[in-house]
XYZ file of N, CA, C and O in Angstrom:
876
model
N 0.814 -1.209 0.000
C 0.000 0.000 0.000
C 0.854 1.268 0.000
O 0.468 2.296 -0.559
N 2.024 1.168 0.609
C 2.907 2.329 0.682
C 3.256 2.828 -0.719
O 3.296 4.043 -0.964
N 3.501 1.887 -1.649
C 3.852 2.279 -3.012
C 2.711 3.033 -3.681
O 2.937 3.976 -4.453
N 1.476 2.621 -3.397
C 0.317 3.279 -3.990
C 0.188 4.705 -3.460
O -0.046 5.654 -4.213
N 0.363 4.863 -2.154
C 0.280 6.197 -1.551
C 1.418 7.080 -2.046
O 1.226 8.265 -2.358
N 2.611 6.493 -2.160
C 3.748 7.257 -2.683
C 3.470 7.714 -4.117
O 3.839 8.825 -4.512
N 2.807 6.852 -4.864
C 2.452 7.216 -6.233
C 1.494 8.382 -6.272
O 1.637 9.290 -7.105
N 0.506 8.363 -5.368
C -0.424 9.498 -5.301
C 0.299 10.787 -4.944
O 0.057 11.845 -5.543
N 1.197 10.710 -3.980
C 1.935 11.899 -3.566
C 2.780 12.448 -4.716
O 2.891 13.660 -4.900
N 3.344 11.534 -5.521
C 4.113 11.958 -6.689
C 3.194 12.625 -7.705
O 3.547 13.649 -8.305
N 2.020 12.039 -7.902
C 1.038 12.632 -8.811
C 0.651 14.026 -8.348
O 0.622 14.978 -9.132
N 0.368 14.155 -7.058
C -0.060 15.437 -6.507
C 1.037 16.488 -6.588
O 0.769 17.665 -6.872
N 2.251 16.046 -6.418
C 3.378 16.973 -6.380
C 3.898 17.335 -7.773
O 4.202 18.513 -8.035
N 3.963 16.339 -8.689
C 4.615 16.562 -9.972
C 3.682 16.564 -11.187
O 3.818 17.394 -12.082
N 2.756 15.624 -11.201
C 1.919 15.443 -12.390
C 0.746 16.411 -12.423
O 0.500 17.060 -13.447
N 0.030 16.510 -11.315
C -1.171 17.347 -11.286
C -0.892 18.804 -11.653
O -1.643 19.391 -12.447
N 0.145 19.427 -11.108
C 0.401 20.839 -11.458
C 0.593 21.063 -12.957
O 0.181 22.100 -13.489
N 1.195 20.089 -13.649
C 1.434 20.237 -15.087
C 0.138 20.148 -15.895
O 0.071 20.630 -17.026
N -0.895 19.525 -15.313
C -2.175 19.360 -16.007
C -3.303 20.080 -15.271
O -4.470 19.724 -15.400
N -2.971 21.078 -14.514
C -3.961 21.785 -13.705
C -5.110 22.338 -14.536
O -6.283 22.257 -14.142
N -4.805 22.892 -15.695
C -5.853 23.450 -16.546
C -6.793 22.366 -17.065
O -8.002 22.574 -17.167
N -6.223 21.201 -17.415
C -7.048 20.079 -17.878
C -8.011 19.650 -16.782
O -9.214 19.485 -17.033
N -7.520 19.485 -15.574
C -8.381 19.036 -14.481
C -9.401 20.102 -14.085
O -10.518 19.778 -13.677
N -9.050 21.351 -14.236
C -10.004 22.426 -13.982
C -11.155 22.346 -14.979
O -12.325 22.525 -14.623
N -10.813 22.062 -16.228
C -11.839 21.911 -17.269
C -12.713 20.698 -17.003
O -13.933 20.729 -17.228
N -12.100 19.617 -16.514
C -12.834 18.372 -16.279
C -13.620 18.372 -14.970
O -14.441 17.477 -14.746
N -13.400 19.335 -14.131
C -14.006 19.341 -12.796
C -15.530 19.355 -12.827
O -16.189 18.823 -11.933
N -16.123 19.923 -13.861
C -17.581 20.054 -13.911
C -18.205 19.454 -15.166
O -19.409 19.587 -15.379
N -17.406 18.798 -15.997
C -17.966 18.239 -17.229
C -17.070 17.125 -17.758
O -15.888 17.067 -17.442
N -17.685 16.238 -18.548
C -16.902 15.242 -19.271
C -17.497 15.052 -20.659
O -18.713 15.129 -20.844
N -16.619 14.805 -21.611
C -17.056 14.612 -22.985
C -16.182 13.550 -23.650
O -15.468 13.821 -24.619
N -16.240 12.318 -23.138
C -15.399 11.262 -23.706
C -15.801 10.929 -25.127
O -16.982 11.012 -25.484
N -14.828 10.553 -25.920
C -15.101 10.237 -27.316
C -15.503 8.779 -27.510
O -16.172 8.439 -28.490
N -15.065 7.924 -26.595
C -15.310 6.495 -26.783
C -15.626 5.805 -25.463
O -15.185 6.230 -24.395
N -16.395 4.740 -25.566
C -16.625 3.816 -24.463
C -15.670 2.657 -24.673
O -15.672 2.025 -25.735
N -14.845 2.373 -23.673
C -13.838 1.319 -23.779
C -14.163 0.247 -22.750
O -14.133 0.494 -21.547
N -14.499 -0.952 -23.233
C -14.869 -2.060 -22.344
C -13.742 -3.081 -22.377
O -13.455 -3.682 -23.418
N -13.100 -3.273 -21.240
C -11.948 -4.166 -21.198
C -12.020 -5.077 -19.981
O -12.879 -4.933 -19.116
N -11.080 -6.004 -19.929
C -10.971 -6.905 -18.789
C -10.380 -6.148 -17.597
O -9.666 -5.159 -17.761
N -10.686 -6.639 -16.402
C -10.146 -6.021 -15.180
C -8.675 -6.369 -14.955
O -8.061 -5.839 -14.029
N -8.132 -7.247 -15.744
C -6.748 -7.698 -15.597
C -5.810 -6.505 -15.423
O -5.860 -5.541 -16.191
N -4.940 -6.598 -14.434
C -4.057 -5.476 -14.084
C -3.042 -5.147 -15.168
O -2.451 -4.063 -15.167
N -2.854 -6.075 -16.109
C -1.839 -5.865 -17.146
C -2.348 -5.073 -18.340
O -1.559 -4.695 -19.215
N -3.641 -4.844 -18.390
C -4.220 -4.064 -19.487
C -4.764 -2.753 -18.923
O -5.720 -2.743 -18.150
N -4.137 -1.665 -19.310
C -4.551 -0.333 -18.862
C -5.004 0.443 -20.100
O -4.170 0.884 -20.899
N -6.311 0.606 -20.299
C -6.817 1.225 -21.527
C -6.179 2.572 -21.861
O -5.797 2.828 -23.009
N -6.046 3.438 -20.860
C -5.506 4.771 -21.124
C -4.030 4.714 -21.519
O -3.561 5.539 -22.307
N -3.302 3.734 -20.990
C -1.890 3.587 -21.351
C -1.751 3.051 -22.768
O -0.978 3.583 -23.586
N -2.502 2.008 -23.081
C -2.416 1.377 -24.400
C -2.833 2.334 -25.514
O -2.242 2.340 -26.597
N -3.838 3.154 -25.241
C -4.329 4.088 -26.266
C -3.746 5.485 -26.129
O -4.048 6.362 -26.951
N -2.927 5.698 -25.084
C -2.298 6.997 -24.856
C -3.323 8.125 -24.813
O -3.158 9.173 -25.453
N -4.370 7.919 -24.018
C -5.432 8.917 -23.867
C -5.267 9.666 -22.549
O -4.781 9.136 -21.561
N -5.723 10.897 -22.541
C -5.695 11.728 -21.344
C -6.971 11.496 -20.531
O -7.961 10.963 -21.049
N -6.971 11.921 -19.257
C -8.205 11.869 -18.480
C -9.321 12.602 -19.214
O -9.109 13.672 -19.785
N -10.505 12.001 -19.225
C -11.645 12.615 -19.891
C -11.880 12.112 -21.300
O -12.937 12.367 -21.887
N -10.905 11.386 -21.871
C -11.034 10.920 -23.255
C -11.822 9.620 -23.378
O -12.487 9.390 -24.386
N -11.721 8.742 -22.366
C -12.369 7.437 -22.420
C -13.350 7.261 -21.271
O -13.065 7.644 -20.138
N -14.494 6.679 -21.580
C -15.427 6.224 -20.553
C -15.200 4.716 -20.459
O -15.430 3.988 -21.419
N -14.712 4.242 -19.320
C -14.191 2.880 -19.223
C -15.063 1.980 -18.354
O -15.470 2.365 -17.250
N -15.323 0.785 -18.870
C -15.956 -0.287 -18.100
C -14.961 -1.434 -18.050
O -14.476 -1.882 -19.092
N -14.661 -1.928 -16.853
C -13.739 -3.052 -16.716
C -14.392 -4.138 -15.875
O -14.975 -3.853 -14.825
N -14.304 -5.360 -16.352
C -14.817 -6.492 -15.576
C -14.114 -7.760 -16.025
O -13.384 -7.761 -17.020
N -14.322 -8.851 -15.305
C -13.698 -10.124 -15.643
C -14.160 -10.583 -17.020
O -15.342 -10.818 -17.240
N -13.233 -10.663 -17.958
C -13.549 -11.186 -19.279
C -14.123 -10.192 -20.257
O -14.645 -10.585 -21.298
N -14.044 -8.883 -19.955
C -14.608 -7.838 -20.837
C -15.969 -8.256 -21.406
O -16.195 -8.310 -22.611
N -16.870 -8.557 -20.479
C -18.179 -9.106 -20.835
C -19.251 -8.024 -20.823
O -19.250 -7.133 -19.974
N -20.171 -8.118 -21.788
C -21.343 -7.246 -21.853
C -22.579 -8.143 -21.903
O -22.883 -8.711 -22.952
N -23.279 -8.307 -20.779
C -24.480 -9.145 -20.807
C -25.497 -8.599 -21.810
O -25.624 -7.382 -21.984
N -26.208 -9.500 -22.466
C -27.293 -9.065 -23.344
C -28.307 -8.277 -22.531
O -28.476 -8.505 -21.324
N -29.001 -7.352 -23.172
C -29.980 -6.519 -22.478
C -31.108 -7.390 -21.944
O -31.600 -8.287 -22.640
N -31.515 -7.137 -20.720
C -32.566 -7.939 -20.114
C -33.381 -7.151 -19.120
O -33.142 -5.959 -18.890
N -34.363 -7.812 -18.485
C -35.269 -7.129 -17.564
C -34.622 -6.713 -16.243
O -35.186 -5.912 -15.511
N -33.445 -7.264 -15.942
C -32.758 -6.915 -14.705
C -31.390 -6.324 -15.038
O -30.365 -6.978 -14.898
N -31.364 -5.083 -15.501
C -30.092 -4.474 -15.907
C -29.127 -4.311 -14.734
O -29.536 -3.993 -13.620
N -27.874 -4.562 -14.989
C -26.853 -4.405 -13.964
C -25.976 -3.210 -14.241
O -26.307 -2.342 -15.057
N -24.825 -3.183 -13.591
C -23.934 -2.043 -13.720
C -23.378 -1.839 -15.109
O -23.222 -0.701 -15.561
N -23.076 -2.941 -15.807
C -22.549 -2.810 -17.161
C -23.612 -2.210 -18.073
O -23.342 -1.274 -18.840
N -24.837 -2.713 -17.967
C -25.939 -2.207 -18.794
C -26.172 -0.724 -18.551
O -26.338 0.060 -19.488
N -26.185 -0.329 -17.285
C -26.412 1.071 -16.941
C -25.290 1.960 -17.477
O -25.539 3.066 -17.971
N -24.069 1.473 -17.399
C -22.931 2.260 -17.872
C -22.939 2.406 -19.390
O -22.627 3.472 -19.924
N -23.302 1.329 -20.089
C -23.409 1.404 -21.549
C -24.477 2.414 -21.936
O -24.275 3.267 -22.811
N -25.623 2.319 -21.295
C -26.731 3.220 -21.600
C -26.352 4.678 -21.361
O -26.652 5.557 -22.183
N -25.684 4.948 -20.256
C -25.281 6.322 -19.943
C -24.268 6.846 -20.962
O -24.384 7.974 -21.453
N -23.291 6.002 -21.309
C -22.260 6.424 -22.253
C -22.847 6.740 -23.622
O -22.460 7.718 -24.267
N -23.795 5.913 -24.071
C -24.335 6.062 -25.417
C -25.443 7.103 -25.487
O -25.472 7.949 -26.375
N -26.377 7.050 -24.529
C -27.552 7.919 -24.597
C -27.315 9.307 -24.012
O -27.905 10.287 -24.474
N -26.459 9.410 -23.015
C -26.232 10.705 -22.354
C -24.927 11.348 -22.828
O -24.921 12.496 -23.294
N -23.831 10.613 -22.725
C -22.544 11.173 -23.147
C -22.377 11.144 -24.662
O -21.546 11.867 -25.203
N -23.171 10.291 -25.320
C -23.189 10.199 -26.785
C -21.796 9.957 -27.377
O -21.321 10.691 -28.256
N -21.154 8.923 -26.849
C -19.867 8.528 -27.416
C -20.067 8.105 -28.867
O -21.151 7.659 -29.258
N -19.046 8.264 -29.667
C -19.151 7.931 -31.086
C -18.557 6.566 -31.423
O -18.747 6.070 -32.538
N -17.850 5.973 -30.470
C -17.237 4.667 -30.703
C -17.295 3.821 -29.433
O -17.196 4.351 -28.316
N -17.448 2.512 -29.611
C -17.368 1.565 -28.513
C -16.315 0.529 -28.861
O -16.352 -0.062 -29.936
N -15.366 0.330 -27.960
C -14.327 -0.679 -28.131
C -14.517 -1.767 -27.089
O -14.611 -1.478 -25.894
N -14.604 -3.015 -27.542
C -14.588 -4.156 -26.626
C -13.236 -4.823 -26.811
O -12.903 -5.297 -27.897
N -12.440 -4.826 -25.743
C -11.040 -5.235 -25.856
C -10.712 -6.406 -24.937
O -10.733 -6.290 -23.718
N -10.387 -7.550 -25.566
C -9.871 -8.686 -24.822
C -8.357 -8.644 -24.811
O -7.747 -7.723 -25.359
N -7.740 -9.636 -24.213
C -6.270 -9.630 -24.156
C -5.724 -11.042 -24.028
O -6.432 -11.977 -23.640
N -4.466 -11.191 -24.354
C -3.798 -12.481 -24.260
C -3.700 -12.932 -22.802
O -3.711 -12.122 -21.876
N -3.619 -14.255 -22.611
C -3.453 -14.843 -21.279
C -4.558 -14.403 -20.310
O -4.312 -14.170 -19.132
N -5.779 -14.273 -20.817
C -6.899 -13.850 -19.976
C -7.306 -14.988 -19.033
O -7.614 -16.098 -19.488
N -7.326 -14.707 -17.745
C -7.668 -15.739 -16.770
C -9.074 -16.272 -16.937
O -9.321 -17.477 -16.814
N -10.010 -15.383 -17.241
C -11.403 -15.794 -17.405
C -11.547 -16.725 -18.602
O -12.213 -17.764 -18.527
N -10.940 -16.360 -19.722
C -11.046 -17.186 -20.922
C -10.242 -18.478 -20.794
O -10.615 -19.512 -21.352
N -9.162 -18.438 -20.025
C -8.388 -19.643 -19.755
C -9.221 -20.643 -18.969
O -9.204 -21.850 -19.243
N -9.986 -20.138 -17.995
C -10.840 -21.009 -17.181
C -11.906 -21.680 -18.040
O -12.208 -22.862 -17.882
N -12.478 -20.918 -18.974
C -13.513 -21.475 -19.845
C -12.912 -22.482 -20.812
O -13.421 -23.601 -20.975
N -11.813 -22.119 -21.456
C -11.191 -22.995 -22.447
C -10.692 -24.288 -21.812
O -10.759 -25.358 -22.425
N -10.194 -24.190 -20.575
C -9.671 -25.361 -19.896
C -10.689 -26.119 -19.088
O -10.357 -27.100 -18.415
N -11.953 -25.671 -19.157
C -13.047 -26.312 -18.402
C -12.703 -26.458 -16.924
O -12.907 -27.502 -16.310
N -12.157 -25.401 -16.352
C -11.764 -25.431 -14.946
C -12.981 -25.468 -14.035
O -13.980 -24.793 -14.290
N -12.906 -26.248 -13.003
C -13.985 -26.307 -12.015
C -13.991 -25.020 -11.204
O -12.955 -24.602 -10.682
N -15.149 -24.381 -11.105
C -15.245 -23.128 -10.357
C -16.311 -23.218 -9.269
O -17.013 -22.251 -8.983
N -16.416 -24.408 -8.661
C -17.401 -24.600 -7.598
C -17.159 -23.678 -6.415
O -18.102 -23.306 -5.705
N -15.911 -23.302 -6.207
C -15.592 -22.418 -5.081
C -15.706 -20.946 -5.460
O -15.507 -20.076 -4.616
N -16.010 -20.687 -6.729
C -16.166 -19.313 -7.202
C -17.517 -19.179 -7.904
O -17.592 -18.950 -9.122
N -18.614 -19.309 -7.164
C -19.944 -19.310 -7.791
C -20.282 -18.022 -8.520
O -20.944 -18.046 -9.558
N -19.831 -16.884 -8.014
C -20.123 -15.609 -8.672
C -19.386 -15.521 -10.009
O -19.946 -15.064 -11.008
N -18.134 -15.957 -10.014
C -17.351 -15.960 -11.255
C -17.971 -16.925 -12.260
O -18.114 -16.606 -13.457
N -18.347 -18.109 -11.779
C -18.955 -19.114 -12.644
C -20.220 -18.576 -13.305
O -20.430 -18.745 -14.517
N -21.053 -17.894 -12.532
C -22.291 -17.325 -13.072
C -21.987 -16.230 -14.094
O -22.608 -16.174 -15.160
N -21.031 -15.377 -13.771
C -20.688 -14.257 -14.646
C -20.189 -14.742 -16.000
O -20.561 -14.206 -17.053
N -19.370 -15.796 -16.004
C -18.777 -16.281 -17.248
C -19.779 -17.001 -18.137
O -19.467 -17.311 -19.292
N -20.988 -17.245 -17.634
C -22.036 -17.826 -18.481
C -22.401 -16.872 -19.619
O -22.956 -17.291 -20.631
N -22.112 -15.581 -19.443
C -22.389 -14.611 -20.499
C -21.446 -14.777 -21.694
O -21.599 -14.094 -22.709
N -20.473 -15.676 -21.546
C -19.570 -16.000 -22.653
C -19.899 -17.358 -23.248
O -19.113 -17.910 -24.026
N -21.075 -17.914 -22.912
C -21.435 -19.261 -23.369
C -21.467 -19.395 -24.888
O -21.068 -20.414 -25.440
N -21.971 -18.376 -25.584
C -22.044 -18.483 -27.043
C -20.653 -18.582 -27.643
O -20.429 -19.321 -28.619
N -19.698 -17.868 -27.073
C -18.312 -17.957 -27.545
C -17.732 -19.329 -27.224
O -17.021 -19.931 -28.040
N -18.055 -19.839 -26.037
C -17.546 -21.159 -25.637
C -18.050 -22.252 -26.575
O -17.284 -23.123 -27.001
N -19.333 -22.213 -26.905
C -19.914 -23.241 -27.777
C -19.247 -23.224 -29.156
O -18.921 -24.275 -29.716
N -19.057 -22.030 -29.705
C -18.394 -21.923 -31.009
C -16.963 -22.430 -30.921
O -16.497 -23.189 -31.775
N -16.258 -22.048 -29.870
C -14.861 -22.444 -29.724
C -14.719 -23.949 -29.529
O -13.796 -24.580 -30.045
N -15.643 -24.539 -28.785
C -15.607 -25.979 -28.536
C -15.876 -26.778 -29.801
O -15.481 -27.944 -29.909
N -16.540 -26.182 -30.776
C -16.878 -26.897 -32.006
C -15.691 -27.014 -32.957
O -15.767 -27.724 -33.960
N -14.596 -26.335 -32.615
C -13.432 -26.316 -33.499
C -12.269 -27.109 -32.907
O -12.209 -27.355 -31.706
N -11.347 -27.490 -33.778
C -10.182 -28.258 -33.345
C -9.021 -27.314 -33.056
O -8.744 -26.399 -33.834
N -8.338 -27.545 -31.933
C -7.214 -26.695 -31.542
C -5.994 -27.568 -31.271
O -6.109 -28.677 -30.733
N -4.838 -27.064 -31.641
C -3.619 -27.843 -31.488
C -3.131 -27.996 -30.059
O -2.407 -28.940 -29.736
N -3.511 -27.045 -29.207
C -3.065 -27.072 -27.818
C -4.028 -26.241 -26.977
O -4.862 -25.502 -27.515
N -3.892 -26.362 -25.668
C -4.718 -25.558 -24.778
C -4.420 -24.078 -24.953
O -5.324 -23.238 -24.881
N -3.160 -23.760 -25.223
C -2.784 -22.355 -25.441
C -3.495 -21.793 -26.669
O -4.025 -20.681 -26.639
N -3.551 -22.575 -27.746
C -4.243 -22.136 -28.952
C -5.745 -22.033 -28.702
O -6.405 -21.119 -29.200
N -6.268 -22.976 -27.940
C -7.700 -22.969 -27.628
C -8.060 -21.733 -26.812
O -9.112 -21.118 -27.028
N -7.202 -21.372 -25.875
C -7.454 -20.188 -25.044
C -7.377 -18.919 -25.889
O -8.219 -18.022 -25.753
N -6.380 -18.826 -26.750
C -6.243 -17.651 -27.611
C -7.465 -17.506 -28.507
O -7.962 -16.390 -28.735
N -7.954 -18.640 -29.027
C -9.150 -18.610 -29.875
C -10.370 -18.201 -29.065
O -11.255 -17.477 -29.553
N -10.424 -18.639 -27.808
C -11.546 -18.290 -26.932
C -11.570 -16.790 -26.656
O -12.650 -16.172 -26.618
N -10.426 -16.195 -26.476
C -10.337 -14.746 -26.263
C -10.962 -14.009 -27.442
O -11.745 -13.067 -27.271
N -10.648 -14.452 -28.633
C -11.162 -13.794 -29.840
C -12.656 -14.046 -30.017
O -13.419 -13.123 -30.346
N -13.074 -15.290 -29.811
C -14.499 -15.603 -29.945
C -15.324 -14.817 -28.930
O -16.456 -14.401 -29.212
N -14.759 -14.599 -27.767
C -15.485 -13.856 -26.738
C -15.680 -12.398 -27.144
O -16.740 -11.819 -26.905
N -14.683 -11.801 -27.764
C -14.826 -10.426 -28.248
C -15.960 -10.354 -29.272
O -16.813 -9.455 -29.222
N -16.000 -11.325 -30.186
C -17.067 -11.357 -31.195
C -18.428 -11.525 -30.527
O -19.404 -10.861 -30.901
N -18.502 -12.404 -29.526
C -19.765 -12.645 -28.823
C -20.245 -11.405 -28.088
O -21.443 -11.089 -28.086
N -19.328 -10.687 -27.460
C -19.732 -9.495 -26.709
C -20.149 -8.363 -27.650
O -20.990 -7.532 -27.302
N -19.581 -8.320 -28.845
C -20.034 -7.354 -29.853
C -21.486 -7.635 -30.230
O -22.274 -6.708 -30.457
N -21.841 -8.912 -30.290
C -23.235 -9.276 -30.573
C -24.130 -8.913 -29.392
O -25.230 -8.370 -29.566
N -23.652 -9.188 -28.183
C -24.448 -8.888 -26.986
C -24.766 -7.402 -26.865
O -25.894 -7.014 -26.544
N -23.778 -6.566 -27.119
C -23.986 -5.133 -26.895
C -24.996 -4.549 -27.876
O -25.637 -3.533 -27.598
N -25.168 -5.209 -29.011
C -26.141 -4.721 -29.986
C -27.580 -5.009 -29.587
O -28.517 -4.508 -30.218
N -27.778 -5.790 -28.521
C -29.133 -6.002 -27.994
C -29.568 -4.863 -27.084
O -30.743 -4.797 -26.708
N -28.662 -3.976 -26.740
C -28.986 -2.850 -25.871
C -29.703 -1.774 -26.695
O -29.183 -1.329 -27.725
N -30.877 -1.339 -26.265
C -31.658 -0.362 -27.038
C -30.885 0.897 -27.402
O -30.992 1.390 -28.532
N -30.127 1.434 -26.463
C -29.394 2.676 -26.746
C -28.369 2.469 -27.853
O -28.177 3.340 -28.714
N -27.723 1.312 -27.864
C -26.716 1.018 -28.887
C -27.390 0.782 -30.231
O -26.933 1.278 -31.269
N -28.478 0.032 -30.213
C -29.188 -0.243 -31.465
C -29.686 1.041 -32.114
O -29.580 1.219 -33.334
N -30.213 1.949 -31.297
C -30.689 3.225 -31.825
C -29.542 4.033 -32.411
O -29.655 4.611 -33.500
N -28.425 4.076 -31.694
C -27.270 4.835 -32.170
C -26.740 4.271 -33.485
O -26.322 5.018 -34.376
N -26.780 2.952 -33.629
C -26.363 2.339 -34.886
C -27.317 2.705 -36.010
O -26.895 3.035 -37.124
N -28.606 2.666 -35.722
C -29.603 2.996 -36.741
C -29.484 4.454 -37.180
O -29.726 4.790 -38.343
N -29.099 5.303 -36.253
C -28.937 6.722 -36.567
C -27.580 7.033 -37.184
O -27.306 8.173 -37.559
N -26.724 6.013 -37.259
C -25.424 6.197 -37.887
C -24.466 7.064 -37.106
O -23.573 7.687 -37.678
N -24.610 7.097 -35.779
C -23.752 7.970 -34.982
C -22.791 7.213 -34.067
O -22.189 7.801 -33.164
N -22.654 5.906 -34.294
C -21.723 5.142 -33.469
C -21.127 4.001 -34.272
O -21.741 3.519 -35.235
N -19.935 3.594 -33.910
C -19.268 2.450 -34.530
C -18.754 1.535 -33.426
O -18.371 2.007 -32.341
N -18.751 0.238 -33.701
C -18.290 -0.745 -32.723
C -16.960 -1.340 -33.188
O -16.764 -1.598 -34.378
N -16.077 -1.575 -32.225
C -14.754 -2.104 -32.520
C -14.455 -3.277 -31.588
O -14.763 -3.212 -30.387
N -13.872 -4.327 -32.120
C -13.472 -5.473 -31.317
C -11.977 -5.687 -31.397
O -11.443 -5.932 -32.488
N -11.295 -5.583 -30.265
C -9.834 -5.671 -30.243
C -9.360 -6.801 -29.337
O -10.030 -7.153 -28.364
N -8.189 -7.325 -29.660
C -7.478 -8.247 -28.766
C -6.052 -7.733 -28.615
O -5.298 -7.643 -29.595
N -5.706 -7.397 -27.383
C -4.387 -6.835 -27.080
C -3.445 -7.936 -26.639
O -3.764 -8.741 -25.747
N -2.272 -8.003 -27.277
C -1.252 -8.979 -26.897
C -0.279 -8.339 -25.916
O 0.414 -7.366 -26.262
N -0.245 -8.862 -24.719
C 0.539 -8.243 -23.649
C 2.033 -8.231 -23.965
O 2.723 -7.220 -23.747
N 2.555 -9.332 -24.477
C 3.997 -9.438 -24.690
C 4.496 -8.545 -25.817
O 5.535 -7.889 -25.695
N 3.754 -8.492 -26.933
C 4.214 -7.736 -28.100
C 3.694 -6.309 -28.148
O 4.247 -5.458 -28.834
N 2.587 -6.049 -27.437
C 1.972 -4.730 -27.489
C 1.104 -4.527 -28.715
O 0.579 -3.433 -28.940
N 0.930 -5.576 -29.516
C 0.121 -5.467 -30.739
C -1.358 -5.632 -30.435
O -1.751 -6.252 -29.438
N -2.189 -5.112 -31.335
C -3.629 -5.273 -31.223
C -4.163 -5.862 -32.523
O -3.843 -5.379 -33.614
N -4.961 -6.909 -32.386
C -5.678 -7.484 -33.525
C -7.104 -6.962 -33.463
O -7.731 -6.980 -32.403
N -7.608 -6.474 -34.579
C -8.946 -5.873 -34.628
C -9.867 -6.722 -35.491
O -9.465 -7.222 -36.546
N -11.117 -6.861 -35.044
C -12.096 -7.640 -35.781
C -12.621 -6.830 -36.960
O -13.174 -5.748 -36.795
N -12.403 -7.363 -38.156
C -12.895 -6.758 -39.392
C -14.263 -7.366 -39.659
O -14.376 -8.495 -40.158
N -15.314 -6.623 -39.316
C -16.658 -7.150 -39.431
C -17.077 -7.443 -40.851
O -17.839 -8.381 -41.103
N -16.595 -6.675 -41.801
C -16.973 -6.861 -43.203
C -16.415 -8.158 -43.768
O -17.084 -8.871 -44.525
N -15.184 -8.482 -43.383
C -14.526 -9.690 -43.902
C -14.478 -10.822 -42.884
O -13.928 -11.890 -43.175
N -14.999 -10.572 -41.689
C -15.095 -11.569 -40.627
C -13.749 -12.237 -40.330
O -13.595 -13.455 -40.378
N -12.787 -11.403 -39.982
C -11.482 -11.911 -39.585
C -10.770 -10.852 -38.760
O -11.095 -9.661 -38.831
N -9.805 -11.286 -37.961
C -8.984 -10.357 -37.203
C -7.789 -9.931 -38.047
O -7.160 -10.753 -38.714
N -7.495 -8.653 -37.995
C -6.364 -8.105 -38.738
C -5.539 -7.218 -37.812
O -6.004 -6.807 -36.738
N -4.330 -6.926 -38.218
C -3.467 -6.038 -37.436
C -4.044 -4.622 -37.444
O -4.278 -4.050 -38.514
N -4.268 -4.070 -36.262
C -4.787 -2.708 -36.181
C -3.758 -1.708 -36.684
O -4.108 -0.705 -37.315
N -2.482 -1.977 -36.420
C -1.425 -1.070 -36.877
C -1.401 -0.972 -38.398
O -1.149 0.100 -38.959
N -1.674 -2.089 -39.076
C -1.647 -2.108 -40.536
C -3.004 -1.747 -41.144
O -3.087 -1.419 -42.336
N -4.042 -1.809 -40.320
C -5.405 -1.520 -40.799
C -6.121 -0.620 -39.786
O -7.079 -1.041 -39.125
N -5.663 0.615 -39.647
C -6.202 1.497 -38.595
C -7.672 1.872 -38.759
O -8.294 2.326 -37.795
N -8.223 1.683 -39.951
C -9.630 2.034 -40.170
C -10.570 0.851 -39.976
O -11.774 0.958 -40.245
N -10.033 -0.260 -39.497
C -10.849 -1.462 -39.310
C -11.965 -1.221 -38.315
O -11.767 -0.607 -37.260
N -13.142 -1.725 -38.655
C -14.320 -1.534 -37.800
C -15.093 -2.846 -37.731
O -15.150 -3.601 -38.709
N -15.676 -3.132 -36.566
C -16.474 -4.349 -36.417
C -17.886 -4.142 -36.931
O -18.421 -4.955 -37.677
N -18.504 -3.029 -36.521
C -19.874 -2.715 -36.942
C -19.987 -1.212 -37.123
O -19.671 -0.450 -36.205
N -20.434 -0.797 -38.278
C -20.685 0.612 -38.533
C -21.889 0.709 -39.443
O -21.861 0.213 -40.569
N -22.934 1.323 -38.953
C -24.179 1.402 -39.725
C -24.566 2.841 -39.961
O -24.648 3.648 -39.030
N -24.791 3.171 -41.196
C -25.185 4.530 -41.550
C -26.695 4.603 -41.706
O -27.332 3.627 -42.092
N -27.286 5.749 -41.410
C -28.727 5.865 -41.567
C -29.143 5.706 -43.022
O -28.455 6.170 -43.926
N -30.255 5.008 -43.246
C -30.743 4.802 -44.600
C -31.312 6.107 -45.151
O -31.967 6.855 -44.468
N -31.004 6.350 -46.420
C -31.511 7.564 -47.048
C -33.011 7.441 -47.266
O -33.534 6.348 -47.482
N -33.709 8.544 -47.202
C -35.154 8.526 -47.370
C -35.527 8.137 -48.796
O -34.853 8.515 -49.761
N -36.595 7.371 -48.929
C -37.031 6.911 -50.249
C -37.630 8.071 -51.028
O -38.204 8.974 -50.459
């Protein structure tokens, strides 16, 4: 804990004064450009990976970067998505998985989670990805886990489109969805190309998009 407090003191002493005007501007308003949904894993820091300043990203983090389908009992993720899209009116949503994900490793390896009932229940929201992944042949558990990470990103992109606020924004042509997988060791990101249904290098294909819908022209 001492290191964390020392870090705050360093921030207060050195970092905050250099960005005083930014924080003054942010004190009473926020206008993030994107909603970034990522895993809670400590090795993935959205603002670091994307080099964004405070106020640029509206972030949701949870085990497995999961977005439950919209339902009659909305939870925190649903409420946060709705607020980001309907109130803050973000123009982009990124769902970002990552290599060596503990949640996806547990699913791919069929690990018993009897002692973690809350985790077990939560990961059921990745069932569609699990079923697809199980239907395919994998050379090793490592390959199976990597494939599960990617399938889960695709599944969560489908889930988020069941949310009314997201569906409306897509119909109005004011939002785009992105599916990313961040590799911790290399720092690379693979992005889901929705048009061609494959993952491609984001660095080589910076305009890649998972879902982008423009409003239909009037007849």
